PDB file of C-alpha atoms and ligand atoms in Angstrom:
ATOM      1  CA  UNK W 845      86.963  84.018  77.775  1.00  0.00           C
ATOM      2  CA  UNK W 846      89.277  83.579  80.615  1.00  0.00           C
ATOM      3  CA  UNK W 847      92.932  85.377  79.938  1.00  0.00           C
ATOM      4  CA  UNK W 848      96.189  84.697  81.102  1.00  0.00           C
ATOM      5  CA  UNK W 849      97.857  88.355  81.116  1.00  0.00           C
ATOM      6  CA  UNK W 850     101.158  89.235  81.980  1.00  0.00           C
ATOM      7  CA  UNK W 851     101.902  93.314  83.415  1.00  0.00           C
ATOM      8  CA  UNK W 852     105.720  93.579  82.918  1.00  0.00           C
ATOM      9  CA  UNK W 853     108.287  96.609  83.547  1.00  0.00           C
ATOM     10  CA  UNK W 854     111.432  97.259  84.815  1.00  0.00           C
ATOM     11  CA  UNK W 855     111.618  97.180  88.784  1.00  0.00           C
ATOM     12  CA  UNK W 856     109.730 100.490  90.519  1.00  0.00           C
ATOM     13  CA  UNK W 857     107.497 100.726  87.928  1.00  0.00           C
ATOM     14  CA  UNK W 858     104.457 100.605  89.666  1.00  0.00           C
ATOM     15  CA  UNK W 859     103.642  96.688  89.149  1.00  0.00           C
ATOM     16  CA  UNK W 860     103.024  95.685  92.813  1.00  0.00           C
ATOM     17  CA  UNK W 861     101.026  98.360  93.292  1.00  0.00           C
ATOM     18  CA  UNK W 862      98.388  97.731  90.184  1.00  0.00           C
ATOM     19  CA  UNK W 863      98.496  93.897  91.379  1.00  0.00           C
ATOM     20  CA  UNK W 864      97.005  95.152  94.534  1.00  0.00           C
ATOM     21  CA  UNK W 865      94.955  97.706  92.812  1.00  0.00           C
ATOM     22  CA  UNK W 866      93.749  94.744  90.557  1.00  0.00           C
ATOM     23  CA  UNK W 867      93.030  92.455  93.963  1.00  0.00           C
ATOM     24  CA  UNK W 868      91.181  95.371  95.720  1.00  0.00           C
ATOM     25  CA  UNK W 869      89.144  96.646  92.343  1.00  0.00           C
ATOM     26  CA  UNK W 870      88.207  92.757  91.713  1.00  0.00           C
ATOM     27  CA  UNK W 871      87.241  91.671  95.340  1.00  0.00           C
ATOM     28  CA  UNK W 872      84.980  94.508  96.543  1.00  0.00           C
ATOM     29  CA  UNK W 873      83.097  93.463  93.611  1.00  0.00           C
ATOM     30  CA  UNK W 874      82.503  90.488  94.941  1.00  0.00           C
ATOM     31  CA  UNK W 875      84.806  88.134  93.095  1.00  0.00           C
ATOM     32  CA  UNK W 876      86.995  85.699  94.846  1.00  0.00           C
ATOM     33  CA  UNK W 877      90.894  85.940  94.251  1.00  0.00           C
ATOM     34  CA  UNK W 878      94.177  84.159  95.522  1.00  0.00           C
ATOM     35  CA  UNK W 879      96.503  86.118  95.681  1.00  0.00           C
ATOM     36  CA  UNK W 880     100.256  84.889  94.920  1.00  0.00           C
ATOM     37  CA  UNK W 881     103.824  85.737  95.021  1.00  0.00           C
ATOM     38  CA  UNK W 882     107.500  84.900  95.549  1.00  0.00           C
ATOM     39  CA  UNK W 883     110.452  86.195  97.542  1.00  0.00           C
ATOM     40  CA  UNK W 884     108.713  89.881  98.082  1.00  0.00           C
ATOM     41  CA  UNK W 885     111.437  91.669  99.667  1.00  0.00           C
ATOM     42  CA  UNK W 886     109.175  92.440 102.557  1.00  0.00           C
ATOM     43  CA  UNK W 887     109.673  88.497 103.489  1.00  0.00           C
ATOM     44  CA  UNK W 888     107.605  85.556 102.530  1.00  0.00           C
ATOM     45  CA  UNK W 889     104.082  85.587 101.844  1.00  0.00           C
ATOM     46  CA  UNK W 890     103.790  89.464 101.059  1.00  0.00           C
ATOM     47  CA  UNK W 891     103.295  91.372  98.425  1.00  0.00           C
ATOM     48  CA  UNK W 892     104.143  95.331  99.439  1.00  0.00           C
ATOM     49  CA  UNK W 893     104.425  97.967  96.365  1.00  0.00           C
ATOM     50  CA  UNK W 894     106.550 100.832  97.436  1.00  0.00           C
ATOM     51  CA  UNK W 895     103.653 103.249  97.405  1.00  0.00           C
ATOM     52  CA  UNK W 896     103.369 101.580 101.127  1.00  0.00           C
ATOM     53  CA  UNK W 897     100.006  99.320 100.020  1.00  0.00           C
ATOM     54  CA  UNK W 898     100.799  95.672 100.965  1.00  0.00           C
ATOM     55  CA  UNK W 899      98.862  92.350 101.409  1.00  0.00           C
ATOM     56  CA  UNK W 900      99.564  88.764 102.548  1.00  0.00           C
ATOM     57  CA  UNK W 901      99.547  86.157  99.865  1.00  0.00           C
ATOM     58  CA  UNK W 902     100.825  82.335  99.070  1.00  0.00           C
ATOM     59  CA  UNK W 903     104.191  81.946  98.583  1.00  0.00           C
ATOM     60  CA  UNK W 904     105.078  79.947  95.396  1.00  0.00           C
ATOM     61  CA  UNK W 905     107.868  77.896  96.065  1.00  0.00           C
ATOM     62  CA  UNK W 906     109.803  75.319  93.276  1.00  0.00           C
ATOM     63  CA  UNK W 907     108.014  72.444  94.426  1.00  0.00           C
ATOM     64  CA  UNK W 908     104.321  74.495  95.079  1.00  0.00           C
ATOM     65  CA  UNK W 909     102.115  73.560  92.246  1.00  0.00           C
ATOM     66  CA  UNK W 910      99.054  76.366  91.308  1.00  0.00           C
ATOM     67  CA  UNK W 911      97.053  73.662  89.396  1.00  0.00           C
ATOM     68  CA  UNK W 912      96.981  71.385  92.625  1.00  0.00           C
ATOM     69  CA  UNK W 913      96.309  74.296  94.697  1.00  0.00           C
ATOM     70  CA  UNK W 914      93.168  75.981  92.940  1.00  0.00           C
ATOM     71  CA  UNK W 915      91.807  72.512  92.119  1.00  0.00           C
ATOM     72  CA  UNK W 916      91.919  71.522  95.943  1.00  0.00           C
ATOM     73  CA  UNK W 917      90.370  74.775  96.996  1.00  0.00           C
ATOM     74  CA  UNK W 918      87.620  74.120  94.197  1.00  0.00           C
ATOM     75  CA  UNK W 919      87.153  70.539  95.219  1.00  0.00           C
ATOM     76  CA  UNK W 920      86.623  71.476  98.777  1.00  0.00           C
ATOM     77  CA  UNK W 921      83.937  74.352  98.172  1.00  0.00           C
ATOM     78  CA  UNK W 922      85.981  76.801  97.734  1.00  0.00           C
ATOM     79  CA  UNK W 923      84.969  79.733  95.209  1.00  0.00           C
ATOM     80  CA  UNK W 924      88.014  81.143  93.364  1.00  0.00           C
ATOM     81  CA  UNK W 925      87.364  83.413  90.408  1.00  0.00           C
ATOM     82  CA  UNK W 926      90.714  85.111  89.610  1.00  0.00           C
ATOM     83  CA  UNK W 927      94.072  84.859  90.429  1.00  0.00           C
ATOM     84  CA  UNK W 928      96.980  87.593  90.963  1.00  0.00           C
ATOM     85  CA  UNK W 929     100.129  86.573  90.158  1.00  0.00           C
ATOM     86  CA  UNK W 930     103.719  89.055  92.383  1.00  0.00           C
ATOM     87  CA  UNK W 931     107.174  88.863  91.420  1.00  0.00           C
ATOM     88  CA  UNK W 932     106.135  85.931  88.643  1.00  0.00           C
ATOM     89  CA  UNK W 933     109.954  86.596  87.183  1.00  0.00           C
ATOM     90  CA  UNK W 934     110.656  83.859  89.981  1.00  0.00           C
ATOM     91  CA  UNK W 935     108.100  81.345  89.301  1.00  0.00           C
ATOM     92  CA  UNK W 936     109.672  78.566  87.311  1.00  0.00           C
ATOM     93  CA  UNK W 937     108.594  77.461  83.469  1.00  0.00           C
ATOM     94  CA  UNK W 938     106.308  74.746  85.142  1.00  0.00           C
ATOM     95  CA  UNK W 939     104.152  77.392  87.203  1.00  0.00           C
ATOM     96  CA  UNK W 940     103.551  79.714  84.151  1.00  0.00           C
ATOM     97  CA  UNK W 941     102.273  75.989  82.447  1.00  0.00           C
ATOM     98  CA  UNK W 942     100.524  75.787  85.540  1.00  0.00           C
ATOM     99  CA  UNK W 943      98.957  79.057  85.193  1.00  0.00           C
ATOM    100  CA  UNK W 944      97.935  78.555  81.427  1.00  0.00           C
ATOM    101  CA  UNK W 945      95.818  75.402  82.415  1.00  0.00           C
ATOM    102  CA  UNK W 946      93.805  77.097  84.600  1.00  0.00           C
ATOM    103  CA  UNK W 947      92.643  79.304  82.511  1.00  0.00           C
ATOM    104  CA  UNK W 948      92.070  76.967  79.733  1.00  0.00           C
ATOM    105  CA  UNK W 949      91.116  74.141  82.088  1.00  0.00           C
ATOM    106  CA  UNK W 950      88.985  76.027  84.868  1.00  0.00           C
ATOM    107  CA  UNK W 951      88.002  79.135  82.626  1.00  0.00           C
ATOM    108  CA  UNK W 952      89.670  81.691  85.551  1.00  0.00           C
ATOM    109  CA  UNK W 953      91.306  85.181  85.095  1.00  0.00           C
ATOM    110  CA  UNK W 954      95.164  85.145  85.715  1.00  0.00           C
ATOM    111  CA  UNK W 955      97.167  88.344  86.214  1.00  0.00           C
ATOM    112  CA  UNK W 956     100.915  88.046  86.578  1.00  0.00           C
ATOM    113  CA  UNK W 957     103.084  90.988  87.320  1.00  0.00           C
ATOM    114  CA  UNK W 958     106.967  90.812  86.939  1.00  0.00           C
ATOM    115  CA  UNK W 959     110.031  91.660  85.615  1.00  0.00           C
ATOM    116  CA  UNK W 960     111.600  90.955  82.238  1.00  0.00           C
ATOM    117  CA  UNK W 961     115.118  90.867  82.731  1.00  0.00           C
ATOM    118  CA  UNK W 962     117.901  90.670  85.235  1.00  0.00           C
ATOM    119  CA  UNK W 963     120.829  92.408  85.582  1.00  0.00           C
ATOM    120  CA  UNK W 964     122.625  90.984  82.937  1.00  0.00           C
ATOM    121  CA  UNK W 965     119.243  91.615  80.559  1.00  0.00           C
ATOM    122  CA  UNK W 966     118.799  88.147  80.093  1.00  0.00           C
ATOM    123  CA  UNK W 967     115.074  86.690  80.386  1.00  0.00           C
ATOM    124  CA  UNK W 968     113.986  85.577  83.554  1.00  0.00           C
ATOM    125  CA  UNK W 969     112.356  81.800  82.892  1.00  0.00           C
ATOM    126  CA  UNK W 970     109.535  82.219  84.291  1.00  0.00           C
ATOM    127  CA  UNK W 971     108.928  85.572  82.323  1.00  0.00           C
ATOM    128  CA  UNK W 972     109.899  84.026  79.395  1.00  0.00           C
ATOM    129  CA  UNK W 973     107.389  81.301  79.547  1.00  0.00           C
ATOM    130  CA  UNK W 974     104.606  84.256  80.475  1.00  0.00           C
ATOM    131  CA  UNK W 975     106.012  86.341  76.852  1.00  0.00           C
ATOM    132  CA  UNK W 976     105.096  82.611  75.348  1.00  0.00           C
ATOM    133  CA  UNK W 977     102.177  81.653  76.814  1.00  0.00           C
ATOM    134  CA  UNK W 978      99.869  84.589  77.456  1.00  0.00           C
ATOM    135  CA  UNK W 979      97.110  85.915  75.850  1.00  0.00           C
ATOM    136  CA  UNK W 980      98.350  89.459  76.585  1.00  0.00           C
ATOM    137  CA  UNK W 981     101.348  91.278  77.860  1.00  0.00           C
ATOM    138  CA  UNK W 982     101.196  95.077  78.856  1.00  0.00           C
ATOM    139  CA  UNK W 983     103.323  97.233  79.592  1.00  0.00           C
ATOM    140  CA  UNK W 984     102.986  99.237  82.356  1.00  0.00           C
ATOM    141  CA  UNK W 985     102.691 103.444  81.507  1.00  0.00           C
ATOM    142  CA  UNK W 986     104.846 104.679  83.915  1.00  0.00           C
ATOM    143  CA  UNK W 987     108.184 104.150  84.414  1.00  0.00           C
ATOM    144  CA  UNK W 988     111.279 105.372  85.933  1.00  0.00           C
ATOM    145  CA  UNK W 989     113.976 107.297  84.528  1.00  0.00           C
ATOM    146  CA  UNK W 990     117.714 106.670  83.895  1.00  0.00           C
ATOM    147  CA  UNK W 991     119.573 109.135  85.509  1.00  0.00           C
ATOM    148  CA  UNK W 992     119.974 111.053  82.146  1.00  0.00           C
ATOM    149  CA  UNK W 993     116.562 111.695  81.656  1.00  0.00           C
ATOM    150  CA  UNK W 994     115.097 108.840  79.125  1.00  0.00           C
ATOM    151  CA  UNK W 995     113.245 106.104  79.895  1.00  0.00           C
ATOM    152  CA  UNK W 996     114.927 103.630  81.961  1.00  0.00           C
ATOM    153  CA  UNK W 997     114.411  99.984  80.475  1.00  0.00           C
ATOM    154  CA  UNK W 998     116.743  97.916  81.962  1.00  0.00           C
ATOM    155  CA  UNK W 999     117.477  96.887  85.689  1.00  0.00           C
ATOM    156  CA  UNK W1000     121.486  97.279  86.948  1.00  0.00           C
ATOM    157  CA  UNK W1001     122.957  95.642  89.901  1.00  0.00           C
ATOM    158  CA  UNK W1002     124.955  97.737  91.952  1.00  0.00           C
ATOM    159  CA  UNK W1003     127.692  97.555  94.501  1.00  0.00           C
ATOM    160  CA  UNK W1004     128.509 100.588  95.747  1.00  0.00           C
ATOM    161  CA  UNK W1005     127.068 102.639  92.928  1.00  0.00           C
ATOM    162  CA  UNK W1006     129.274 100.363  90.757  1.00  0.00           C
ATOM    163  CA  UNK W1007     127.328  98.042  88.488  1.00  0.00           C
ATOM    164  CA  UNK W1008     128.008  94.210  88.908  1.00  0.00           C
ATOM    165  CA  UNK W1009     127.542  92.007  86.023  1.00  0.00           C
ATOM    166  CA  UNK W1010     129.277  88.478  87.695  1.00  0.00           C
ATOM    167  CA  UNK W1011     126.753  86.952  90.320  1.00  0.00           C
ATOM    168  CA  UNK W1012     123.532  84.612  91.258  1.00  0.00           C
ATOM    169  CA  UNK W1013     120.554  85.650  89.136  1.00  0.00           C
ATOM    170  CA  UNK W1014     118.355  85.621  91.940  1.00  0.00           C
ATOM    171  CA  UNK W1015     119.441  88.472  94.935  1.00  0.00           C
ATOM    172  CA  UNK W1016     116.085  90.207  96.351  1.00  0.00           C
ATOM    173  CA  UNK W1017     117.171  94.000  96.999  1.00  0.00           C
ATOM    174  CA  UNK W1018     115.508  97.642  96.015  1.00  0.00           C
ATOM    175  CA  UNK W1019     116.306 100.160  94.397  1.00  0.00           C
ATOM    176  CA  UNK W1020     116.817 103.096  97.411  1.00  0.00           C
ATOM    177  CA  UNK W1021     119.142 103.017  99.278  1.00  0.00           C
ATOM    178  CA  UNK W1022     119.881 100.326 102.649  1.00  0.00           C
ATOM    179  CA  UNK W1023     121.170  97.066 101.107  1.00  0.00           C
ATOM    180  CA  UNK W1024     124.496  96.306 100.502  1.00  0.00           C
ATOM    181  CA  UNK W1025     123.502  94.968  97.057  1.00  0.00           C
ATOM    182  CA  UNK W1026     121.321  97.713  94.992  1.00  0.00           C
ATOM    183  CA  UNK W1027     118.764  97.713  91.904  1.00  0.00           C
ATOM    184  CA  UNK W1028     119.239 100.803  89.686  1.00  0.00           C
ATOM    185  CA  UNK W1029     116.966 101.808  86.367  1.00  0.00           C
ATOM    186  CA  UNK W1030     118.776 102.730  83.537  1.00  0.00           C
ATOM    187  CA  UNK W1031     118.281 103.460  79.975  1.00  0.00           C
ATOM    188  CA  UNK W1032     119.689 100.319  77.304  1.00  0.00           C
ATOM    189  CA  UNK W1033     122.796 102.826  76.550  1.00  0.00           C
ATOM    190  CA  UNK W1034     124.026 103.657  79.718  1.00  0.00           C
ATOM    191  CA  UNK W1035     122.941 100.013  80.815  1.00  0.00           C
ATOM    192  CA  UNK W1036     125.540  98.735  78.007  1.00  0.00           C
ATOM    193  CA  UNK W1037     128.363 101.527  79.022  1.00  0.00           C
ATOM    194  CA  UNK W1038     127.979 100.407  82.948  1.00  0.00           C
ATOM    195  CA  UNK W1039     127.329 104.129  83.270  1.00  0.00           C
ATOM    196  CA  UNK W1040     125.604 104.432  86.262  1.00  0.00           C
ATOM    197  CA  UNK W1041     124.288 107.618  88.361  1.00  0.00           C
ATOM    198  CA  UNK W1042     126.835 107.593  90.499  1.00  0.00           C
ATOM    199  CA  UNK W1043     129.731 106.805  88.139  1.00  0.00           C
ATOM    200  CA  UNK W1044     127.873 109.322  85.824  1.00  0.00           C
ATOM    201  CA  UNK W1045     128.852 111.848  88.295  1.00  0.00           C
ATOM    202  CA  UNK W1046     132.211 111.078  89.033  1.00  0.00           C
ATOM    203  CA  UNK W1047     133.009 110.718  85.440  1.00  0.00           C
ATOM    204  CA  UNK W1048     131.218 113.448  83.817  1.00  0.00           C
ATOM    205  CA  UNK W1049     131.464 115.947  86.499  1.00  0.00           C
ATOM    206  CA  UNK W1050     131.249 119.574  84.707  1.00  0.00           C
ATOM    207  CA  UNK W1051     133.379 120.401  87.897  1.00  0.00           C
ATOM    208  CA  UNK W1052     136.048 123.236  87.350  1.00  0.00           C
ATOM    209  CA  UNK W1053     139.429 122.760  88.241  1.00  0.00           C
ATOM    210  CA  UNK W1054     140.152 125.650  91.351  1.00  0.00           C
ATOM    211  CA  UNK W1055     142.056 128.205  89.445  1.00  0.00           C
ATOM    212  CA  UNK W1056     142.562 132.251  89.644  1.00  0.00           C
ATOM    213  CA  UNK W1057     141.536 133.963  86.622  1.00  0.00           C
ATOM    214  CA  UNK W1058     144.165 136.970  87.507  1.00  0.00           C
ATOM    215  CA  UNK W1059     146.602 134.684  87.535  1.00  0.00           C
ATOM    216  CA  UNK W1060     145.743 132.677  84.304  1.00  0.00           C
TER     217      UNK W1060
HETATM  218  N1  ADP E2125     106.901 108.989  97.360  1.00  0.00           N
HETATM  219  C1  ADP E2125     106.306 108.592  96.253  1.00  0.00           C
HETATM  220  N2  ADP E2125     105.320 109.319  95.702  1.00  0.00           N
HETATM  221  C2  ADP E2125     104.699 108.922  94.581  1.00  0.00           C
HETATM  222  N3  ADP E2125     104.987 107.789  93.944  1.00  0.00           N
HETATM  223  C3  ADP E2125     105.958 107.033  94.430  1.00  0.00           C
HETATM  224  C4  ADP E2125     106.678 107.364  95.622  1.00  0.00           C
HETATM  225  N4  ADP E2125     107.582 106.391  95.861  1.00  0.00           N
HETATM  226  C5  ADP E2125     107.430 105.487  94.872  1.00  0.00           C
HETATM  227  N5  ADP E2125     106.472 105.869  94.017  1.00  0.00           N
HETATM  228  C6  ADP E2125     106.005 105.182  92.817  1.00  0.00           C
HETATM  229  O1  ADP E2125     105.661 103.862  93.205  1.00  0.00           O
HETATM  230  C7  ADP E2125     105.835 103.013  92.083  1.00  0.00           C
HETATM  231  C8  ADP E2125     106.649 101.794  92.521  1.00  0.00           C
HETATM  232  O2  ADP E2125     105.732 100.919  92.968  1.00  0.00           O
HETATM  233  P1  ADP E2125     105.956  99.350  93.089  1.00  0.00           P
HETATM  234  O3  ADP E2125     104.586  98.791  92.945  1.00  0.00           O
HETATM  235  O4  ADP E2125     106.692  99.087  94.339  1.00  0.00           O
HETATM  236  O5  ADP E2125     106.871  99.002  91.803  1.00  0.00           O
HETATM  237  P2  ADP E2125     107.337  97.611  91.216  1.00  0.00           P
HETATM  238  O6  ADP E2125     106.494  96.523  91.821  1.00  0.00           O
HETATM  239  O7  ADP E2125     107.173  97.748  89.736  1.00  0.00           O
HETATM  240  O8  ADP E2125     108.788  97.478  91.580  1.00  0.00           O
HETATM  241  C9  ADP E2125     106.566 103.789  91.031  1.00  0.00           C
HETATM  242  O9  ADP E2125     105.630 104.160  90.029  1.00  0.00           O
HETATM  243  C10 ADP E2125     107.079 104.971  91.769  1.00  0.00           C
HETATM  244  O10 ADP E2125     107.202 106.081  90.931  1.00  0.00           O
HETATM  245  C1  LIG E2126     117.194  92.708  88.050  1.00  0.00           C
HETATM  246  C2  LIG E2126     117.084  91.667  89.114  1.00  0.00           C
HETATM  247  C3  LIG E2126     116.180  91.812  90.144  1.00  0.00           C
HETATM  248  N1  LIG E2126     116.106  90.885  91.110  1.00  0.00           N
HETATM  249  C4  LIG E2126     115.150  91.056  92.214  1.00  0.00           C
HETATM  250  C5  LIG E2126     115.228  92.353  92.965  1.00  0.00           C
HETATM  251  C6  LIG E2126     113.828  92.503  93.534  1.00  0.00           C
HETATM  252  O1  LIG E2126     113.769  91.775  94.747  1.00  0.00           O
HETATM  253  C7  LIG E2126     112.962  91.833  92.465  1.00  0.00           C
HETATM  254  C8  LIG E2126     112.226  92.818  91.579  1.00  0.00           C
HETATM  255  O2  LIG E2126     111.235  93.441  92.338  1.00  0.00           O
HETATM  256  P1  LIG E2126     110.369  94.713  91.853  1.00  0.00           P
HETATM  257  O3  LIG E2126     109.102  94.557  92.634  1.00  0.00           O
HETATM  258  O4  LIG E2126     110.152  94.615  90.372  1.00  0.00           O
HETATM  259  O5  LIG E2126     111.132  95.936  92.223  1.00  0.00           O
HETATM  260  O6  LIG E2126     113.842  91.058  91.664  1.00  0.00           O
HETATM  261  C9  LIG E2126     116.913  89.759  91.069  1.00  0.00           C
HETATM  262  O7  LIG E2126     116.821  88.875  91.935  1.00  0.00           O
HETATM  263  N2  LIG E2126     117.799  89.605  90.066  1.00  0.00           N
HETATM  264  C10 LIG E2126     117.929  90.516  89.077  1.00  0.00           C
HETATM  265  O8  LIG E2126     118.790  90.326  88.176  1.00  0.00           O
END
């Protein structure tokens, strides 16, 4: 039976990288894949993990429709046996539909990596259709951490070290550092305190105050 599955994690988790692993394991076995994504922040058409692996692939914009796509490519001869699925936290509702009738319809493997949340931890559509509709979701081992150590869960906007919680949904960025807007993991506490690394350090700086014992 052909699955719809759905690899989901907070940002740097590792999910572009197994959705390349998953293209490369899949193809050198001789299976045919297309390989999707949306607004990559290498640019469009890409897929890049930050482990420096990257690939081209289809852009899926609003209007782009999967079914369309796979059933031209098998109308015309075309062999197409699975399909990888970047950055699905963009596709809209319709696409994930999309998705599910292929493998219902056309009996082929689809593998969607993404995000749950954004920075406000709200559901992104299109990963909230996926949590609906698949047949699995996984989450992915590995993570990264909050600056205090535990598991960071939830993705923070930052300005400036300063976490944002007023602005468009969609803003493609990373996590290191270069843009003026910034990505930052953090565990569900300090994601609900706005307690970021950098206020973190500012606020809870063990510092000492100078001072002269003798003189105490
Ligand atoms: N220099 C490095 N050495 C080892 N692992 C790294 C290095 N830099 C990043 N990573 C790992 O790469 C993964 C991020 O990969 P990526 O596929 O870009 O994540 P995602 O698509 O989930 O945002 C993380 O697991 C991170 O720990
Ligand atoms: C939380 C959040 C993220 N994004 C963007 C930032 C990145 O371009 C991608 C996530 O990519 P990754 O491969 O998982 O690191 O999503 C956004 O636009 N809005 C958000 O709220």
């Amino acid at each position: 039976m052909a699955e719809l599955v759905f690899h989901t994690g907070p940002m740097d988790c590792g999910k572009s990288t197994l959705a390349l692993q998953l293209d490369h394991i899949q193809s050198t076995h001789g299976r045919r894949g297309r390989v999707f994504t949306s607004q990559d922040r290498a640019g469009e058409g890409k897929i890049t993990s930050r482990l420096g692996l990257s690939t081209d692939a289809i852009e899926v914009t609003d209007d782009f429709d999967l079914w369309r796509y796979v059933i031209g490519e098998l109308t015309t001869g075309q062999r197409v046996d699975y399909i990888v699925c970047d950055e699905a936290q963009f596709y809209t509702s319709e696409h994930i539909d999309q998705l599910a009738r292929i493998v219902d319809e056309l009996q082929l493997d689809v593998y969607a990596f993404g995000i749950l949340s954004d920075f406000r931890t709200h559901l992104f559509p299109g990963s909230q259709r996926l949590v609906e509709l698949a047949d699995r979701v996984e989450s992915l081992p590995l993570g990264p951490l909050c600056w205090c150590g535990a598991r960071g869960t939830h993705n923070a906007r930052t300005l400036d070290g300063i976490m944002v919680t007023e602005g468009s949904r969609v803003v493609v960025g990373d996590t290191v550092t270069g843009g003026e807007v910034r990505y930052e993991v953090l565990c569900r506490a300090h994601h609900r305190r706005r307690m970021t690394a950098t206020r973190a350090k500012a606020t809870l700086s063990p510092d000492p105050l100078p001072f002269d014992p003798e003189n105490f």
